[in-house]
Coordinates of N, CA and C in Angstrom, one line a residue:
M1 N 0.9 -1.2 -0.2 CA 0.1 0.3 0.0 C 1.2 1.2 0.4
T2 N 0.7 2.0 -0.7 CA 1.2 3.5 -1.1 C 1.1 4.9 -0.5
H3 N -0.7 4.5 -0.4 CA -1.6 5.7 -0.1 C -2.2 6.0 0.8
D4 N -2.5 6.6 1.5 CA -3.1 6.7 2.8 C -5.0 6.9 2.5
P5 N -5.6 6.0 3.1 CA -7.0 5.8 2.7 C -7.7 7.3 3.2
A6 N -7.2 7.9 4.0 CA -7.9 9.3 4.5 C -7.3 10.5 3.4
A7 N -6.5 10.1 2.2 CA -6.2 11.7 2.0 C -7.0 12.0 0.7
P8 N -7.3 13.1 0.4 CA -8.4 13.7 -0.1 C -8.4 13.2 -1.9
P9 N -9.4 13.5 -2.4 CA -9.5 12.6 -3.7 C -8.3 13.6 -5.1
S10 N -8.0 12.9 -5.9 CA -7.2 13.2 -7.0 C -7.1 14.3 -7.4
A11 N -8.2 14.8 -7.9 CA -8.6 16.1 -8.3 C -8.1 17.4 -7.0
E12 N -8.3 17.0 -6.0 CA -8.6 17.7 -5.3 C -6.8 17.8 -4.6
V13 N -6.4 16.9 -4.7 CA -4.8 17.1 -4.4 C -4.4 18.0 -5.1
S14 N -4.6 17.6 -6.7 CA -3.6 18.6 -7.6 C -3.9 20.2 -7.4
D15 N -5.2 20.0 -7.1 CA -5.5 21.7 -6.8 C -4.5 22.3 -5.5
V16 N -4.5 21.2 -4.2 CA -3.7 21.6 -3.3 C -2.0 21.9 -3.4
N17 N -1.7 21.7 -4.2 CA -0.5 21.3 -5.0 C 0.0 22.7 -5.9
Q18 N -1.0 23.0 -6.6 CA -1.1 24.4 -7.1 C -1.2 25.5 -6.5
R19 N -2.3 25.5 -5.3 CA -2.5 26.7 -4.9 C -1.5 26.9 -3.6
F20 N -0.8 25.7 -2.6 CA -0.1 25.7 -1.9 C 1.0 26.4 -2.2
Y21 N 1.7 25.6 -3.3 CA 3.0 25.9 -3.7 C 3.2 27.3 -4.5
D22 N 2.3 28.0 -5.3 CA 2.0 29.2 -5.4 C 2.2 29.8 -4.5
Q23 N 1.6 30.2 -3.6 CA 1.3 31.2 -2.6 C 2.6 30.8 -1.6
L24 N 3.1 29.4 -1.4 CA 4.7 29.4 -1.0 C 5.8 30.2 -1.3
W25 N 5.8 30.4 -2.9 CA 6.9 30.5 -3.7 C 6.7 32.0 -3.9
A26 N 5.5 32.1 -3.9 CA 5.4 33.8 -4.4 C 6.1 35.1 -2.9
D27 N 5.7 34.1 -2.2 CA 6.1 34.7 -0.8 C 7.7 34.3 0.2
S28 N 8.5 34.0 -1.2 CA 9.6 33.0 -0.5 C 10.7 33.8 -1.3
R29 N 11.9 33.4 -0.5 CA 13.7 34.2 -0.6 C 13.8 33.0 -1.1
L30 N 15.0 33.3 -2.5 CA 15.3 31.8 -2.7 C 16.5 31.6 -2.2
V31 N 16.3 30.4 -1.5 CA 17.8 29.7 -1.1 C 18.6 29.0 -1.8
R32 N 19.8 29.4 -1.7 CA 20.9 28.8 -2.8 C 21.0 27.6 -2.4
P33 N 21.4 26.6 -3.2 CA 21.9 25.4 -2.8 C 23.0 25.0 -1.9
E34 N 23.9 26.1 -1.8 CA 25.2 25.8 -1.1 C 25.0 25.8 0.8
R35 N 23.7 25.8 0.6 CA 23.0 26.0 1.9 C 22.8 24.9 2.6
F36 N 22.2 23.6 1.5 CA 21.6 22.5 2.4 C 22.6 21.7 2.5
N37 N 22.2 20.6 3.1 CA 23.8 19.5 3.7 C 23.7 18.1 2.3
T38 N 23.0 18.7 1.2 CA 23.0 17.9 0.0 C 23.9 18.6 -1.2
W39 N 24.7 19.8 -0.3 CA 25.4 20.8 -1.4 C 26.9 19.7 -1.2
G40 N 27.7 19.3 -0.5 CA 28.8 18.2 -0.8 C 28.5 17.4 -1.4
L41 N 27.5 16.4 -1.7 CA 27.8 15.4 -2.6 C 26.9 16.5 -4.2
V42 N 26.6 17.5 -4.1 CA 25.6 17.8 -5.2 C 27.1 18.4 -6.1
S43 N 27.7 19.0 -5.4 CA 28.8 19.9 -5.7 C 29.6 19.3 -6.9
G44 N 30.3 18.3 -6.2 CA 31.2 16.9 -6.7 C 30.3 16.7 -7.6
L45 N 29.3 16.2 -7.5 CA 28.3 15.5 -9.2 C 28.3 16.2 -10.2
A46 N 28.0 17.6 -10.1 CA 28.0 18.7 -10.6 C 29.3 18.9 -11.6
R47 N 30.1 19.0 -11.3 CA 31.7 18.9 -11.7 C 31.9 18.0 -12.7
S48 N 31.3 17.0 -12.8 CA 31.4 15.7 -13.8 C 30.2 16.2 -14.4
H49 N 29.2 16.6 -14.0 CA 28.2 16.5 -15.1 C 27.6 18.0 -16.2
D50 N 27.8 18.3 -17.0 CA 27.6 20.0 -17.2 C 26.0 19.8 -18.2
R51 N 25.6 18.9 -17.9 CA 24.0 18.4 -18.6 C 23.0 17.9 -17.7
R52 N 22.3 18.8 -17.0 CA 21.8 18.9 -15.6 C 20.6 19.5 -15.4
L53 N 19.7 18.6 -14.8 CA 18.2 18.5 -14.5 C 17.4 18.9 -13.0
E54 N 16.6 19.6 -12.5 CA 16.1 19.7 -11.5 C 14.6 19.5 -12.0
V55 N 14.1 18.6 -11.1 CA 12.6 19.1 -11.3 C 11.8 19.2 -10.4
G56 N 11.0 20.5 -10.4 CA 10.3 20.7 -9.2 C 10.9 21.1 -8.0
P57 N 12.2 22.0 -8.1 CA 12.9 22.4 -7.2 C 12.2 24.0 -6.5
G58 N 11.1 24.3 -6.6 CA 10.7 25.1 -6.4 C 11.9 26.6 -6.3
M59 N 11.4 27.3 -4.8 CA 12.6 28.3 -4.4 C 13.7 27.8 -3.7
R60 N 14.0 26.3 -3.5 CA 14.8 25.8 -3.0 C 16.0 24.9 -4.0
P61 N 16.4 25.0 -4.7 CA 17.1 24.0 -5.5 C 18.4 23.9 -4.9
R62 N 18.4 22.5 -5.4 CA 19.7 21.6 -4.8 C 21.0 21.5 -5.9
L63 N 21.1 21.3 -7.2 CA 21.8 21.7 -8.2 C 22.1 22.7 -8.3
P64 N 23.6 22.9 -9.0 CA 23.8 24.6 -9.3 C 23.1 25.4 -10.1
I65 N 22.4 26.9 -9.9 CA 21.5 27.4 -10.7 C 22.2 27.7 -12.0
E66 N 23.1 28.2 -12.3 CA 23.3 28.5 -13.4 C 23.7 27.2 -14.3
N67 N 23.3 27.6 -15.8 CA 23.2 26.7 -16.9 C 22.5 25.5 -16.4
T68 N 22.0 25.0 -15.5 CA 21.0 23.9 -15.1 C 19.7 24.2 -15.7
H69 N 19.0 23.3 -16.0 CA 17.9 23.4 -16.5 C 17.1 22.9 -15.5
F70 N 15.8 23.7 -15.4 CA 15.1 23.4 -14.2 C 13.1 23.1 -15.1
V71 N 12.7 22.5 -14.4 CA 11.1 22.5 -14.9 C 10.3 22.4 -13.3
D72 N 9.2 23.2 -13.4 CA 8.2 23.2 -12.4 C 7.2 23.9 -13.5
I73 N 5.8 23.9 -12.3 CA 4.5 24.4 -12.7 C 4.5 25.7 -12.0
S74 N 5.4 26.2 -11.2 CA 5.1 27.3 -10.1 C 5.9 28.8 -10.8
P75 N 5.3 29.8 -11.9 CA 5.8 30.6 -12.2 C 7.0 31.6 -11.5
P76 N 6.1 31.9 -10.3 CA 7.3 32.5 -9.3 C 8.5 31.9 -9.3
A77 N 8.6 30.5 -8.6 CA 9.8 29.9 -8.5 C 10.7 29.8 -10.1
L78 N 10.2 29.5 -11.3 CA 10.5 29.6 -12.6 C 11.1 31.2 -12.8
D79 N 10.5 31.9 -12.5 CA 11.1 33.3 -12.3 C 12.1 33.5 -11.5
T80 N 12.6 33.5 -10.6 CA 13.3 34.0 -9.8 C 14.7 32.7 -10.2
L81 N 14.8 31.5 -11.1 CA 15.5 31.1 -11.5 C 16.4 30.9 -12.6
A82 N 15.4 31.6 -13.1 CA 15.7 31.9 -14.7 C 16.9 33.8 -15.1
A83 N 16.4 34.4 -13.7 CA 17.0 35.5 -13.3 C 18.4 34.9 -12.6
E84 N 18.8 34.1 -11.9 CA 19.9 33.7 -11.3 C 20.5 32.7 -12.8
G85 N 20.0 32.7 -13.9 CA 21.2 31.9 -15.1 C 20.5 30.8 -15.3
G86 N 19.1 30.3 -14.9 CA 19.0 28.6 -15.1 C 18.2 28.7 -16.3
I87 N 18.0 27.5 -16.6 CA 17.1 27.3 -18.3 C 15.8 26.8 -17.4
T88 N 14.9 27.1 -17.6 CA 13.4 26.9 -16.9 C 12.3 26.3 -18.2
H89 N 11.8 25.7 -17.9 CA 10.8 25.4 -18.4 C 9.4 25.1 -17.6
T90 N 8.1 25.0 -18.0 CA 7.1 24.7 -17.4 C 6.6 23.6 -18.3
A91 N 6.6 22.9 -17.1 CA 5.7 21.4 -17.6 C 5.5 20.4 -16.1
P92 N 4.7 19.6 -16.0 CA 4.7 18.8 -15.0 C 6.0 17.7 -15.2
V93 N 6.2 17.0 -14.1 CA 7.0 15.9 -14.0 C 6.6 14.6 -15.1
S94 N 5.7 14.3 -15.3 CA 5.2 13.2 -16.3 C 4.8 13.7 -17.7
E95 N 5.5 15.1 -18.0 CA 5.5 15.5 -19.6 C 6.6 16.5 -19.3
L96 N 7.6 15.9 -19.4 CA 9.3 16.6 -19.3 C 9.5 17.2 -20.7
P97 N 9.5 18.4 -21.3 CA 10.1 19.1 -22.5 C 11.9 18.4 -23.1
H98 N 11.9 17.5 -22.8 CA 13.2 17.0 -22.9 C 13.2 15.9 -23.9
A99 N 14.1 15.5 -25.0 CA 14.9 14.4 -25.9 C 15.3 13.2 -24.9
D100 N 15.0 11.5 -25.4 CA 15.6 11.1 -24.4 C 17.1 11.1 -24.1
D101 N 17.6 10.5 -22.7 CA 19.0 10.7 -22.6 C 20.0 11.9 -22.7
S102 N 19.1 12.7 -22.3 CA 19.7 14.5 -22.2 C 20.4 14.7 -21.0
F103 N 20.6 14.2 -19.6 CA 21.2 14.7 -18.8 C 22.0 13.2 -18.1
G104 N 23.2 13.9 -17.9 CA 24.1 12.7 -16.9 C 23.6 13.1 -15.5
L105 N 22.8 14.5 -14.9 CA 22.4 14.5 -13.3 C 21.2 14.8 -13.6
V106 N 20.0 14.3 -13.1 CA 18.9 14.3 -12.7 C 18.7 14.6 -11.3
S107 N 17.8 15.6 -10.6 CA 17.7 15.5 -9.4 C 15.9 16.1 -9.3
A108 N 15.3 15.0 -8.5 CA 13.8 15.4 -8.0 C 14.0 15.0 -7.0
L109 N 13.6 16.0 -6.1 CA 13.3 15.9 -4.6 C 11.9 16.4 -4.0
D110 N 11.1 15.4 -3.2 CA 10.3 15.6 -2.6 C 9.0 16.2 -3.7
I111 N 9.0 14.8 -4.8 CA 8.5 15.2 -6.1 C 7.4 13.6 -6.1
I112 N 8.1 12.9 -6.3 CA 6.9 11.8 -6.8 C 5.9 11.4 -6.0
E113 N 5.9 12.0 -4.7 CA 4.6 11.8 -3.3 C 3.5 12.9 -4.2
H114 N 4.2 13.7 -4.9 CA 3.1 14.7 -5.1 C 2.4 14.5 -6.4
V115 N 2.4 13.8 -7.4 CA 1.8 13.6 -8.1 C 0.8 12.1 -8.1
E116 N -0.3 12.4 -8.9 CA -1.0 11.1 -8.8 C -0.5 9.9 -9.7
D117 N 0.4 9.8 -11.0 CA 0.4 8.6 -11.6 C 2.1 9.0 -11.4
D118 N 2.4 8.2 -10.5 CA 4.2 8.2 -9.8 C 5.0 7.4 -10.8
E119 N 4.3 6.4 -11.7 CA 5.0 5.4 -12.5 C 4.9 6.5 -13.9
A120 N 4.0 7.1 -14.2 CA 5.0 8.1 -15.4 C 5.5 9.4 -15.0
A121 N 5.6 9.4 -13.8 CA 6.7 10.3 -13.3 C 8.3 10.0 -13.4
L122 N 8.4 8.6 -12.7 CA 9.6 8.1 -12.8 C 10.5 7.9 -13.9
A123 N 9.0 7.4 -15.2 CA 9.0 6.8 -16.4 C 10.1 8.2 -17.1
E124 N 9.7 8.9 -17.1 CA 9.7 10.3 -17.3 C 10.9 10.8 -16.9
I125 N 11.1 10.7 -15.8 CA 12.8 11.0 -14.8 C 13.4 10.0 -15.6
S126 N 13.5 8.8 -15.5 CA 14.5 8.0 -16.1 C 14.7 8.2 -17.6
R127 N 13.4 8.3 -18.8 CA 14.0 8.4 -20.0 C 14.7 9.7 -20.5
V128 N 14.8 10.6 -19.6 CA 15.9 12.0 -19.9 C 16.9 11.7 -19.4
A129 N 17.0 10.9 -18.6 CA 18.6 10.4 -17.7 C 19.4 10.1 -18.6
E130 N 20.3 10.3 -19.1 CA 21.3 8.8 -19.8 C 21.6 7.8 -19.4
P131 N 22.0 6.7 -19.9 CA 22.6 5.7 -19.5 C 23.8 5.9 -18.8
G132 N 23.6 5.7 -17.2 CA 24.9 5.5 -15.9 C 24.5 7.0 -15.4
A133 N 23.4 7.8 -15.9 CA 23.6 8.9 -15.0 C 23.0 8.4 -13.8
Q134 N 23.0 9.8 -13.0 CA 22.8 9.8 -11.8 C 22.0 10.3 -11.5
V135 N 20.9 9.8 -10.4 CA 19.4 10.2 -10.6 C 19.5 10.3 -9.1
L136 N 18.7 11.9 -8.2 CA 18.8 12.2 -7.1 C 17.3 12.3 -6.6
L137 N 17.0 11.4 -5.8 CA 15.3 11.4 -5.5 C 15.1 11.6 -3.8
S138 N 14.2 11.9 -3.4 CA 13.9 12.2 -1.9 C 12.3 12.1 -1.9
T139 N 11.6 11.0 -1.2 CA 10.2 10.8 -0.7 C 9.7 10.2 0.9
P140 N 8.9 10.6 1.3 CA 8.2 9.8 2.5 C 8.0 8.8 2.4
L141 N 8.1 8.2 3.2 CA 7.9 6.5 3.7 C 6.7 6.4 4.6
H142 N 6.6 5.1 4.5 CA 5.3 4.6 5.6 C 4.2 5.4 5.5
P143 N 3.4 4.7 4.8 CA 1.8 5.2 5.0 C 1.4 5.4 6.7
E144 N 1.6 4.5 7.4 CA 1.1 4.5 8.8 C 1.4 5.9 9.4
Y145 N 2.5 6.6 8.7 CA 2.8 8.0 9.6 C 2.3 9.2 9.0
W146 N 1.4 8.8 7.9 CA 0.2 9.9 6.9 C 0.0 10.6 8.4
T147 N -0.1 12.3 8.4 CA -0.3 13.0 9.2 C -0.9 14.2 8.4
P148 N -2.3 15.2 8.7 CA -2.9 16.6 8.5 C -1.7 16.9 7.9
F149 N -0.3 16.8 8.0 CA 0.6 17.8 7.1 C 0.2 17.3 5.9
D150 N 0.7 15.8 5.8 CA 0.7 15.5 4.7 C -0.5 15.9 3.3
D151 N -1.8 16.0 3.7 CA -3.0 16.6 3.4 C -2.4 17.8 2.9
I152 N -2.2 18.3 4.0 CA -2.0 19.9 3.4 C -0.7 20.6 2.3
V153 N 0.1 19.6 2.7 CA 0.9 20.0 1.8 C 0.9 19.2 0.0
G154 N -0.2 18.5 0.1 CA -0.5 17.8 -1.3 C 0.1 16.8 -1.5
H155 N 0.4 15.6 -0.3 CA 1.0 14.1 -1.2 C -0.4 13.4 -1.2
Y156 N 0.2 12.5 -2.2 CA -0.8 11.7 -2.7 C -0.4 10.1 -2.1
R157 N 0.6 10.4 -1.3 CA 0.8 8.9 -0.5 C 2.7 9.1 0.5
R158 N 2.9 8.1 1.0 CA 3.9 7.8 1.7 C 4.4 5.9 1.0
Y159 N 5.4 5.8 1.1 CA 6.0 4.6 0.3 C 6.3 3.7 1.4
E160 N 5.5 2.4 1.2 CA 6.3 1.5 1.9 C 7.6 0.9 1.2
P161 N 8.7 1.0 2.0 CA 10.3 0.9 1.3 C 10.1 -0.3 0.4
D162 N 9.9 -1.5 0.6 CA 9.8 -2.3 -0.4 C 9.3 -1.7 -1.8
H163 N 7.9 -1.5 -1.6 CA 7.1 -1.2 -3.0 C 8.1 -0.1 -3.7
L164 N 8.5 1.1 -2.7 CA 9.5 1.9 -3.7 C 10.5 1.5 -4.1
M165 N 11.6 0.5 -3.9 CA 12.6 -0.1 -4.4 C 12.0 -1.1 -5.5
D166 N 11.1 -1.7 -5.7 CA 10.6 -2.2 -7.0 C 10.1 -1.0 -7.9
L167 N 10.0 -0.2 -7.3 CA 9.5 0.5 -8.6 C 10.6 1.2 -9.0
L168 N 11.4 1.7 -8.5 CA 12.5 2.4 -9.4 C 13.1 1.2 -9.9
D169 N 13.6 -0.2 -9.7 CA 14.0 -1.2 -10.5 C 13.4 -1.2 -11.8
H170 N 11.5 -1.1 -11.3 CA 10.8 -1.4 -12.7 C 11.2 -0.3 -14.1
H171 N 11.9 1.2 -13.4 CA 11.8 2.1 -14.4 C 13.4 2.2 -14.2
G172 N 14.5 1.4 -13.9 CA 15.4 1.1 -14.8 C 16.6 2.3 -13.4
L173 N 16.3 2.2 -12.3 CA 16.9 3.1 -11.3 C 17.5 1.9 -10.1
E174 N 18.5 2.4 -9.9 CA 19.3 1.2 -8.9 C 20.1 2.0 -8.1
V175 N 19.5 1.6 -6.6 CA 20.0 2.6 -5.3 C 21.0 2.6 -5.2
E176 N 22.3 3.1 -5.5 CA 23.3 2.8 -4.8 C 24.0 3.8 -3.7
Q177 N 23.3 4.7 -3.0 CA 23.7 5.3 -1.5 C 22.1 5.6 -1.5
S178 N 21.7 6.0 0.0 CA 20.7 6.6 1.0 C 20.8 7.3 1.8
A179 N 20.1 8.1 2.5 CA 20.4 8.9 3.7 C 19.1 9.0 4.3
I180 N 18.7 8.8 5.7 CA 18.0 9.9 6.3 C 17.7 11.0 5.5
F181 N 16.7 11.9 5.8 CA 16.3 12.9 5.1 C 15.6 14.0 5.6
G182 N 14.8 15.0 5.5 CA 14.4 15.9 5.5 C 14.3 17.0 7.2
M183 N 13.6 17.7 6.9 CA 14.0 19.0 7.7 C 12.6 18.8 8.6
K184 N 12.0 18.2 8.8 CA 11.0 18.2 10.0 C 11.5 18.3 11.1
P185 N 10.9 19.3 12.0 CA 11.5 19.3 13.3 C 11.0 18.4 14.1
R186 N 12.0 17.8 15.2 CA 11.1 16.7 16.0 C 10.4 16.8 17.1
S187 N 9.9 18.2 17.6 CA 9.3 17.9 18.2 C 7.6 18.0 17.9
S188 N 6.9 17.2 18.3 CA 5.4 17.0 17.6 C 4.5 18.1 18.0
R189 N 4.7 18.7 19.1 CA 4.2 19.9 20.0 C 4.2 20.9 18.6
L190 N 5.4 20.9 18.2 CA 5.4 22.1 17.4 C 5.0 21.9 15.9
N191 N 5.0 20.5 15.7 CA 4.5 20.2 14.1 C 3.2 20.7 14.3
D192 N 2.3 20.2 15.4 CA 0.7 20.4 15.8 C 0.8 21.7 15.7
L193 N 1.7 22.9 16.1 CA 1.1 24.0 16.1 C 1.3 24.5 14.5
G194 N 2.1 23.9 14.2 CA 2.7 24.7 12.7 C 0.8 24.1 11.6
M195 N 0.8 22.8 12.0 CA -0.3 22.4 11.0 C -1.7 23.2 11.6
W196 N -1.6 23.6 13.0 CA -3.1 24.2 13.1 C -3.0 25.8 12.3
F197 N -1.7 26.3 12.1 CA -1.9 27.4 12.0 C -1.9 27.6 10.4
L198 N -1.4 26.5 9.9 CA -1.3 26.4 8.2 C -3.0 26.1 8.0
E199 N -3.6 25.0 8.9 CA -5.0 25.1 8.5 C -6.0 26.4 8.9
R200 N -5.6 27.3 9.7 CA -6.4 28.1 9.8 C -6.0 29.4 9.5
H201 N -4.9 29.6 9.4 CA -4.2 30.8 9.4 C -2.8 30.7 8.1
R202 N -3.2 30.5 7.1 CA -2.0 30.0 6.2 C -1.5 31.1 5.8
P203 N -1.6 32.4 5.4 CA -0.7 33.1 4.8 C -0.1 33.7 6.4
V204 N -0.3 34.0 7.2 CA 0.2 34.2 8.9 C 1.6 33.0 8.6
A205 N 0.9 31.7 8.2 CA 2.3 30.8 8.7 C 3.1 30.6 7.7
M206 N 2.5 30.7 6.1 CA 3.9 30.8 5.4 C 4.8 31.6 5.4
K207 N 4.0 33.0 6.1 CA 5.3 34.2 6.3 C 6.5 33.6 7.6
V208 N 5.6 32.9 8.6 CA 6.4 32.6 9.6 C 7.4 31.8 9.2
Y209 N 7.1 30.7 8.3 CA 7.7 29.4 7.8 C 8.8 30.2 7.1
N210 N 8.6 30.6 6.2 CA 9.9 31.0 5.2 C 10.6 32.3 5.9
R211 N 10.6 33.1 6.8 CA 11.4 34.3 7.5 C 12.1 33.5 8.5
F212 N 11.1 32.7 9.2 CA 12.0 32.5 10.8 C 12.5 30.5 10.2
L213 N 11.5 30.1 10.7 CA 11.5 28.3 10.3 C 12.6 28.3 9.6
M214 N 12.3 28.2 7.9 CA 13.5 27.6 7.2 C 14.5 28.1 7.2
P215 N 15.0 29.1 7.7 CA 16.4 29.7 8.0 C 16.6 29.3 9.2
L216 N 16.1 28.6 10.4 CA 16.4 27.8 11.2 C 16.3 26.5 11.3
G217 N 15.7 25.8 10.5 CA 15.7 24.5 9.7 C 17.7 24.5 9.1
L218 N 17.5 25.4 8.1 CA 19.1 25.3 7.8 C 20.0 25.4 8.6
R219 N 20.4 26.2 9.6 CA 21.1 26.1 11.3 C 20.7 25.2 11.2
L220 N 19.9 24.2 11.5 CA 20.0 22.7 12.4 C 20.4 22.0 11.9
Q221 N 20.3 21.7 10.7 CA 20.3 20.7 9.8 C 21.9 20.0 9.9
K222 N 21.1 18.5 10.0 CA 22.8 17.6 10.4 C 23.6 17.3 8.9
P223 N 24.6 17.2 8.7 CA 25.2 16.6 7.6 C 24.4 15.4 7.1
L224 N 24.3 15.1 5.6 CA 23.9 14.1 5.2 C 25.0 12.9 5.3
K225 N 24.3 11.9 6.2 CA 25.1 11.0 6.4 C 24.9 9.4 5.1
L226 N 25.5 9.1 4.3 CA 25.0 8.4 3.1 C 25.7 6.8 3.3
H227 N 24.6 6.1 2.9 CA 24.9 4.7 3.5 C 25.2 4.1 2.1
S228 N 25.4 3.0 1.6 CA 25.5 2.1 0.5 C 24.4 1.3 0.4
G229 N 23.9 1.4 -0.5 CA 22.1 1.0 -0.7 C 21.3 1.4 -0.1
M230 N 20.0 0.8 0.4 CA 19.2 1.3 0.9 C 19.2 1.4 2.6
V231 N 19.4 2.5 3.1 CA 19.5 2.9 4.6 C 18.3 1.7 5.1
A232 N 18.5 1.2 6.4 CA 17.4 0.4 7.1 C 16.5 1.5 7.5
T233 N 15.3 1.7 7.3 CA 14.0 2.4 7.1 C 13.3 2.4 8.1
D234 N 13.6 1.5 9.6 CA 12.2 1.3 10.9 C 12.7 2.7 10.9
G235 N 11.1 3.6 11.2 CA 11.2 4.6 12.0 C 11.6 5.7 11.1
V236 N 12.3 5.6 9.9 CA 12.0 6.8 9.2 C 11.3 7.4 8.0
E237 N 11.1 8.8 8.5 CA 9.9 9.4 7.9 C 10.5 9.7 6.4
E238 N 11.6 9.9 5.9 CA 11.8 10.2 4.6 C 13.1 10.0 4.4
V239 N 13.4 9.7 3.2 CA 14.5 8.6 2.5 C 15.2 9.4 1.2
F240 N 16.6 9.8 1.0 CA 17.1 10.5 0.1 C 17.9 9.2 -1.0
L241 N 17.9 9.5 -1.9 CA 18.6 8.2 -2.6 C 19.6 8.7 -3.6
V242 N 20.5 7.8 -4.1 CA 21.2 8.3 -5.2 C 21.1 7.5 -5.9
C243 N 20.7 7.5 -6.9 CA 20.5 6.4 -8.0 C 21.4 6.0 -9.2
R244 N 21.3 5.4 -9.7 CA 22.2 5.7 -11.2 C 21.4 4.7 -11.9
R245 N 21.1 5.1 -13.6 CA 20.1 4.6 -14.3 C 20.8 3.6 -15.6
R246 N 20.6 2.3 -15.0 CA 20.7 1.5 -15.9 C 20.6 1.8 -17.1

């Protein structure tokens, strides 16, 4: 099982995604990729791959911005990335506007859980990655960890780890390394408070997140600790994957 039975209908989730992220990015400042714990890995990979694609970066890109291709559905995010030297395209992940085998490095963090047809999304990500390309993914795990936050941010699903591995294998993506991921606060009370504000006072909550909580999260994030293959997933809410396209 990959989808929580309490999640809203497909059309509603799609609308939630569009509204939520347009509003979030319109009131956000760009966070440069160097500020994330993925940079140590990404900067090394980027030096080896000048043909790069990031899908759904919003205002939080992880790949170097200049000369990287970015695909998103949010105009505020794409306008900002273009101004910084990115090559931008408006499209959903299930219809990437690139030829087969176009890129040596592809990043799609926190994407596949937001689309109804994750099979189509992964098929497209794999299609545009050249054979041997490295593909960076992240996604939430364990349907039993579903909370109102998943509804608010427009998740269709959380993945059972075994199903996720089978899905990646089906699309020619082999997991080489992985890490525990995410910037969610450990405090359940803080999470509950944040969700309460998002449900009842969303504009205020987004401003507080963008101006205070996001900078704090960047300061408190731990180094990315990569493991060979798939990390042990018991109790893990989100995983970061370094894959290679066969």
